[in-house]
CSV table of C-alpha atoms and ligand atoms in Angstrom, one decimal:
chain,number,residue,atom,x,y,z
A,14,MET,CA,98.1,-6.3,-13.6
A,15,SER,CA,99.6,-3.1,-12.6
A,16,GLU,CA,98.6,-1.7,-9.2
A,17,ILE,CA,97.5,1.7,-9.1
A,18,LEU,CA,98.4,2.3,-5.1
A,19,SER,CA,101.3,0.1,-4.8
A,20,GLY,CA,103.4,0.5,-1.8
A,21,GLN,CA,101.2,3.7,-0.7
A,22,ILE,CA,100.9,3.8,3.2
A,23,CYS,CA,96.9,4.6,3.6
A,24,ILE,CA,94.4,5.6,6.6
A,25,VAL,CA,91.0,5.1,6.1
A,26,THR,CA,88.7,6.0,8.8
A,27,GLY,CA,85.3,4.4,9.2
A,28,ALA,CA,86.7,1.3,7.6
A,29,SER,CA,84.5,-1.3,9.4
A,30,ARG,CA,81.7,-0.9,7.1
A,31,GLY,CA,80.0,0.7,4.2
A,32,ILE,CA,82.0,2.9,1.9
A,33,GLY,CA,85.0,3.1,4.4
A,34,LEU,CA,85.4,-0.9,4.2
A,35,ALA,CA,84.8,-0.8,-0.2
A,36,ILE,CA,87.4,2.1,-0.1
A,37,ALA,CA,90.0,0.2,2.3
A,38,THR,CA,89.2,-3.3,0.4
A,39,LEU,CA,90.0,-1.6,-2.9
A,40,PHE,CA,93.0,0.4,-2.1
A,41,LYS,CA,94.4,-3.0,-0.7
A,42,ASN,CA,93.5,-4.8,-3.9
A,43,GLU,CA,95.7,-1.9,-5.7
A,44,GLY,CA,98.5,-2.2,-3.6
A,45,ALA,CA,98.1,-0.2,-0.8
A,46,LYS,CA,99.1,-1.2,3.1
A,47,VAL,CA,95.8,0.1,4.5
A,48,TYR,CA,94.9,0.9,8.1
A,49,GLY,CA,91.3,1.0,8.9
A,50,LEU,CA,90.5,3.0,11.8
A,51,SER,CA,87.0,2.6,13.8
A,52,ARG,CA,85.7,1.7,17.2
A,53,SER,CA,84.4,-2.1,15.8
A,54,ALA,CA,86.5,-4.2,13.6
A,55,PRO,CA,86.0,-4.4,10.0
A,56,SER,CA,84.2,-7.3,8.4
A,57,ALA,CA,86.9,-8.2,6.0
A,58,ASP,CA,90.6,-8.7,6.0
A,59,ILE,CA,91.5,-5.0,6.6
A,60,GLU,CA,94.4,-4.0,9.2
A,61,TRP,CA,92.4,-2.5,11.6
A,62,ILE,CA,93.3,0.1,14.6
A,63,SER,CA,90.6,0.8,17.2
A,64,CYS,CA,90.0,4.3,17.0
A,65,ASP,CA,87.5,6.7,18.2
A,66,VAL,CA,87.7,9.5,15.6
A,67,THR,CA,85.8,11.8,18.6
A,68,ASP,CA,89.0,11.3,20.8
A,69,GLU,CA,92.0,13.4,19.8
A,70,ALA,CA,94.2,10.8,21.8
A,71,SER,CA,92.8,8.0,20.2
A,72,ILE,CA,93.8,9.8,16.6
A,73,GLU,CA,97.0,10.9,17.7
A,74,ALA,CA,97.7,7.4,18.9
A,75,ALA,CA,96.8,5.8,15.9
A,76,VAL,CA,98.9,7.8,13.5
A,77,ALA,CA,102.0,7.6,16.0
A,78,ALA,CA,101.3,3.8,15.6
A,79,ILE,CA,101.4,3.8,11.8
A,80,LEU,CA,104.2,6.4,11.5
A,81,GLN,CA,106.4,4.2,13.8
A,82,LYS,CA,105.6,1.0,11.9
A,83,GLU,CA,105.9,2.4,8.3
A,84,GLY,CA,108.0,5.6,8.7
A,85,ARG,CA,105.5,7.7,6.1
A,86,ILE,CA,101.8,8.1,5.3
A,87,ASP,CA,101.1,8.8,2.0
A,88,ILE,CA,97.2,8.8,1.8
A,89,VAL,CA,94.3,9.9,4.3
A,90,VAL,CA,90.7,9.2,3.6
A,91,ASN,CA,88.5,11.0,6.1
A,92,ASN,CA,85.5,8.8,5.9
A,93,ALA,CA,83.8,8.3,9.5
A,94,GLY,CA,80.7,9.6,9.8
A,95,ILE,CA,77.3,9.5,11.7
A,96,THR,CA,73.5,11.0,11.4
A,97,ARG,CA,71.4,12.2,14.6
A,98,ASP,CA,68.8,13.3,12.3
A,99,GLY,CA,65.9,15.7,13.7
A,100,LEU,CA,64.1,19.1,13.1
A,101,LEU,CA,66.1,22.1,14.1
A,102,MET,CA,63.4,23.0,16.9
A,103,ARG,CA,63.7,19.7,18.6
A,104,MET,CA,67.3,19.0,17.9
A,105,LYS,CA,69.1,18.3,20.8
A,106,THR,CA,72.5,20.0,21.5
A,107,GLU,CA,74.3,16.9,22.1
A,108,ASP,CA,73.0,15.2,18.7
A,109,TRP,CA,74.4,18.4,17.0
A,110,ASP,CA,77.7,18.3,18.9
A,111,ALA,CA,77.9,14.4,18.3
A,112,VAL,CA,77.6,15.0,14.5
A,113,LEU,CA,79.9,17.8,14.1
A,114,SER,CA,82.5,16.4,16.3
A,115,ALA,CA,82.5,12.6,14.2
A,116,ASN,CA,82.1,14.0,10.9
A,117,LEU,CA,84.1,17.3,10.7
A,118,ARG,CA,86.3,17.7,13.8
A,119,SER,CA,87.6,14.2,13.7
A,120,ALA,CA,89.0,15.3,9.7
A,121,PHE,CA,90.4,18.3,11.2
A,122,ILE,CA,92.5,16.3,13.8
A,123,LEU,CA,93.6,13.9,11.7
A,124,SER,CA,94.5,16.0,8.5
A,125,ARG,CA,96.8,18.4,11.0
A,126,SER,CA,98.2,15.3,12.5
A,127,VAL,CA,99.1,13.8,9.1
A,128,SER,CA,99.8,17.1,7.3
A,129,ARG,CA,102.9,17.4,9.7
A,130,ILE,CA,104.3,13.9,8.3
A,131,MET,CA,103.1,14.7,4.6
A,132,ILE,CA,104.7,18.6,4.6
A,133,LYS,CA,108.1,16.8,5.6
A,134,GLN,CA,107.8,14.2,3.1
A,135,ARG,CA,106.8,16.9,0.3
A,136,SER,CA,103.6,14.6,-0.8
A,137,GLY,CA,100.6,13.3,0.4
A,138,CYS,CA,96.9,13.1,-0.3
A,139,ILE,CA,93.8,13.7,1.7
A,140,LEU,CA,90.3,12.8,0.8
A,141,ASN,CA,87.1,13.9,2.7
A,142,MET,CA,83.8,12.0,2.4
A,143,SER,CA,81.2,15.0,2.4
A,144,SER,CA,77.9,14.6,0.8
A,145,VAL,CA,75.4,16.1,-1.6
A,146,VAL,CA,73.2,17.2,1.5
A,147,GLY,CA,76.8,19.4,2.1
A,148,LEU,CA,75.8,21.2,-1.1
A,149,HIS,CA,72.2,21.2,-1.3
A,150,GLY,CA,71.1,21.0,2.2
A,151,ASN,CA,68.4,18.6,3.6
A,152,SER,CA,65.3,19.2,6.0
A,153,GLY,CA,65.8,17.2,9.2
A,154,GLN,CA,69.7,17.0,8.9
A,155,SER,CA,70.8,20.5,9.7
A,156,ASN,CA,73.6,19.1,11.9
A,157,TYR,CA,74.5,16.8,9.2
A,158,SER,CA,74.6,19.1,6.3
A,159,ALA,CA,76.3,21.3,8.3
A,160,SER,CA,79.1,19.0,8.9
A,161,LYS,CA,79.4,18.2,5.3
A,162,ALA,CA,79.3,21.7,4.2
A,163,GLY,CA,82.2,22.2,6.7
A,164,LEU,CA,84.3,19.6,5.1
A,165,ILE,CA,83.9,21.4,1.6
A,166,GLY,CA,85.1,24.4,3.1
A,167,PHE,CA,88.0,22.7,5.1
A,168,THR,CA,88.8,20.5,1.8
A,169,LYS,CA,89.4,23.9,-0.3
A,170,SER,CA,91.1,25.8,2.4
A,171,LEU,CA,93.5,22.8,2.9
A,172,ALA,CA,94.1,22.2,-0.8
A,173,LYS,CA,95.4,25.9,-1.0
A,174,GLU,CA,97.2,25.5,2.2
A,175,LEU,CA,99.3,22.6,1.3
A,176,SER,CA,99.6,22.6,-3.0
A,177,SER,CA,102.8,24.0,-2.3
A,178,ARG,CA,104.0,21.1,-0.4
A,179,ASN,CA,102.9,18.9,-3.1
A,180,ILE,CA,99.7,17.4,-1.0
A,181,ARG,CA,96.4,17.3,-2.8
A,182,VAL,CA,93.0,17.6,-0.8
A,183,ASN,CA,90.0,16.7,-2.5
A,184,ALA,CA,86.1,15.5,-1.6
A,185,ILE,CA,83.7,13.4,-2.4
A,186,ALA,CA,80.0,14.1,-2.4
A,187,PRO,CA,78.3,10.8,-2.5
A,188,GLY,CA,74.2,10.9,-3.2
A,189,TYR,CA,72.2,8.0,-2.0
A,190,ILE,CA,74.5,5.1,-1.3
A,191,GLU,CA,73.4,1.6,-0.1
A,192,THR,CA,74.8,1.1,3.5
A,193,SER,CA,73.8,0.4,6.9
A,194,MET,CA,73.3,4.3,7.2
A,195,THR,CA,70.7,4.7,4.5
A,196,ASN,CA,69.2,1.1,5.3
A,197,ALA,CA,67.8,2.5,8.4
A,198,LEU,CA,65.4,4.9,6.2
A,199,PRO,CA,61.6,3.9,6.0
A,200,ASP,CA,61.0,2.3,2.4
A,201,ALA,CA,58.6,5.5,1.5
A,202,VAL,CA,61.9,7.9,2.2
A,203,LYS,CA,64.0,5.4,0.0
A,204,GLU,CA,61.5,5.4,-3.0
A,205,SER,CA,61.0,9.1,-3.0
A,206,LEU,CA,65.0,9.3,-3.1
A,207,ASN,CA,65.2,7.2,-6.1
A,208,SER,CA,62.6,9.1,-7.9
A,209,THR,CA,64.9,12.4,-7.5
A,210,ILE,CA,68.0,10.5,-9.1
A,211,PRO,CA,68.6,10.8,-12.8
A,212,LEU,CA,70.4,7.3,-12.8
A,213,ALA,CA,67.0,5.9,-11.4
A,214,ARG,CA,68.6,3.9,-8.3
A,215,PRO,CA,70.9,3.9,-5.3
A,216,GLY,CA,74.7,3.9,-5.7
A,217,THR,CA,77.0,1.0,-4.5
A,218,THR,CA,79.9,1.4,-2.0
A,219,LEU,CA,82.1,0.2,-4.7
A,220,GLU,CA,81.2,3.2,-7.2
A,221,VAL,CA,82.2,5.6,-4.5
A,222,ALA,CA,85.5,3.6,-3.7
A,223,GLU,CA,86.1,3.5,-7.4
A,224,ALA,CA,86.0,7.7,-7.2
A,225,ALA,CA,88.3,7.8,-4.2
A,226,LEU,CA,91.0,5.4,-5.8
A,227,PHE,CA,90.8,7.6,-8.8
A,228,LEU,CA,91.4,10.8,-6.8
A,229,CYS,CA,94.0,9.4,-4.4
A,230,SER,CA,96.0,8.0,-7.4
A,231,ASN,CA,98.4,9.5,-9.7
A,232,ARG,CA,96.1,9.5,-12.2
A,233,ALA,CA,94.6,12.6,-10.4
A,234,SER,CA,97.9,14.4,-10.0
A,235,TYR,CA,96.9,17.5,-11.4
A,236,ILE,CA,93.4,17.7,-9.2
A,237,THR,CA,93.5,19.3,-6.1
A,238,GLY,CA,90.6,21.0,-4.2
A,239,VAL,CA,87.8,19.7,-6.0
A,240,VAL,CA,84.3,18.1,-4.8
A,241,LEU,CA,83.4,15.2,-7.1
A,242,ASN,CA,79.6,14.2,-7.0
A,243,VAL,CA,79.1,10.5,-7.1
A,244,ASP,CA,75.4,10.6,-7.0
A,245,GLY,CA,73.7,9.3,-10.2
A,246,GLY,CA,73.2,12.8,-11.2
A,247,MET,CA,71.0,13.6,-8.0
A,248,GLY,CA,72.9,17.0,-7.4
A,249,MET,CA,72.4,18.6,-10.7
B,301,NAP,N1,75.4,6.1,2.7
B,301,NAP,C1,75.3,7.4,1.9
B,301,NAP,O1,74.4,7.4,1.1
B,301,NAP,C2,75.9,8.4,2.1
B,301,NAP,C3,75.9,9.5,1.4
B,301,NAP,C4,76.7,10.8,1.6
B,301,NAP,C5,77.7,10.7,2.4
B,301,NAP,N2,77.9,9.5,3.0
B,301,NAP,C6,79.1,9.8,3.9
B,301,NAP,O2,79.9,8.5,3.7
B,301,NAP,C7,80.6,7.9,5.0
B,301,NAP,C8,80.5,6.7,5.2
B,301,NAP,O3,79.1,6.3,5.5
B,301,NAP,P1,78.4,4.8,5.3
B,301,NAP,O4,77.0,5.4,4.6
B,301,NAP,O5,79.4,3.8,4.8
B,301,NAP,O6,78.3,4.8,6.8
B,301,NAP,P2,78.1,3.5,7.9
B,301,NAP,O7,77.7,2.0,7.2
B,301,NAP,O8,77.2,3.6,8.7
B,301,NAP,O9,79.5,3.5,8.5
B,301,NAP,C9,80.3,4.5,9.3
B,301,NAP,C10,81.3,4.3,9.4
B,301,NAP,O10,82.0,5.4,10.3
B,301,NAP,C11,82.5,4.7,11.4
B,301,NAP,N3,82.2,5.7,12.7
B,301,NAP,C12,81.3,6.3,12.9
B,301,NAP,N4,81.9,7.0,14.3
B,301,NAP,C13,83.1,6.8,14.4
B,301,NAP,C14,83.6,7.0,15.4
B,301,NAP,N5,83.4,7.8,16.5
B,301,NAP,N6,84.9,6.6,15.5
B,301,NAP,C15,85.5,6.1,14.5
B,301,NAP,N7,84.7,5.4,13.3
B,301,NAP,C16,83.6,5.6,13.4
B,301,NAP,C17,81.9,3.3,11.6
B,301,NAP,O11,82.7,2.4,12.6
B,301,NAP,P3,82.6,1.9,14.0
B,301,NAP,O12,80.7,2.1,14.2
B,301,NAP,O13,82.9,0.5,13.9
B,301,NAP,O14,83.1,3.0,14.7
B,301,NAP,C18,81.6,3.1,10.4
B,301,NAP,O15,82.8,2.4,9.8
B,301,NAP,C19,80.2,9.0,6.2
B,301,NAP,O16,80.9,10.1,6.2
B,301,NAP,C20,79.1,9.5,5.5
B,301,NAP,O17,78.5,10.6,6.1
B,301,NAP,C21,77.3,8.6,3.3
């Protein structure tokens, strides 16, 4: 069986669980050398570098360690993310800052760092994990949706900036995917979410990972600057 990412050096942030772990595992099974960056260790056999993506020095140290070992970085998936939900008038400034830092600033710091390497290589691929909420908004998630909408603008700007160096930049906008992030939702909210999904069920982490695999592989060699919805039709 051919391995789609054979020999590719990949970084996946937020690979300790959920969507990031599914991406890291699938990429590894497809022949990539995957480095998972997160604060806690992955629950599967993924090469792990302890990293807090809100800390610039922590990101720079991880990139330097990988570059020293591998000599190149081919694929980066900016997946780490958090929620700190609340209605605007009650939202604490620290909850706004925490979400923007973990979800958006982190992608800026890591992408800036690896873009210097990818520009020299004249090849690379960056994938940002946005959300349907970044496209459509959601009551009680103004911080989260701002971070996810920010990732979309960031993706398109980087795609334009880096395309001449053969670096592709895309985003995925998942809908409602079953992970620890969504398990915390009350059952009534889960049921009402399901009723808004044309495919009438939550997505799996593997379904997001398969889309990530496509966008990060040569099968998507002519695709840059897109936002791919993986949402069972929720965003239609
Ligand atoms: N689940 C959904 O329905 C859904 C829908 C749309 C978009 N998304 C997006 O998909 C991505 C993954 O979500 P998920 O559902 O898989 O969430 P999850 O199960 O809560 O996992 C989040 C991951 O992010 C990592 N992370 C959080 N803060 C971090 C930090 N400061 N430094 C390093 N890593 C950090 C966590 O690792 P540690 O805690 O070990 O550091 C964990 O691996 C997120 O960006 C999320 O916004 C999810």
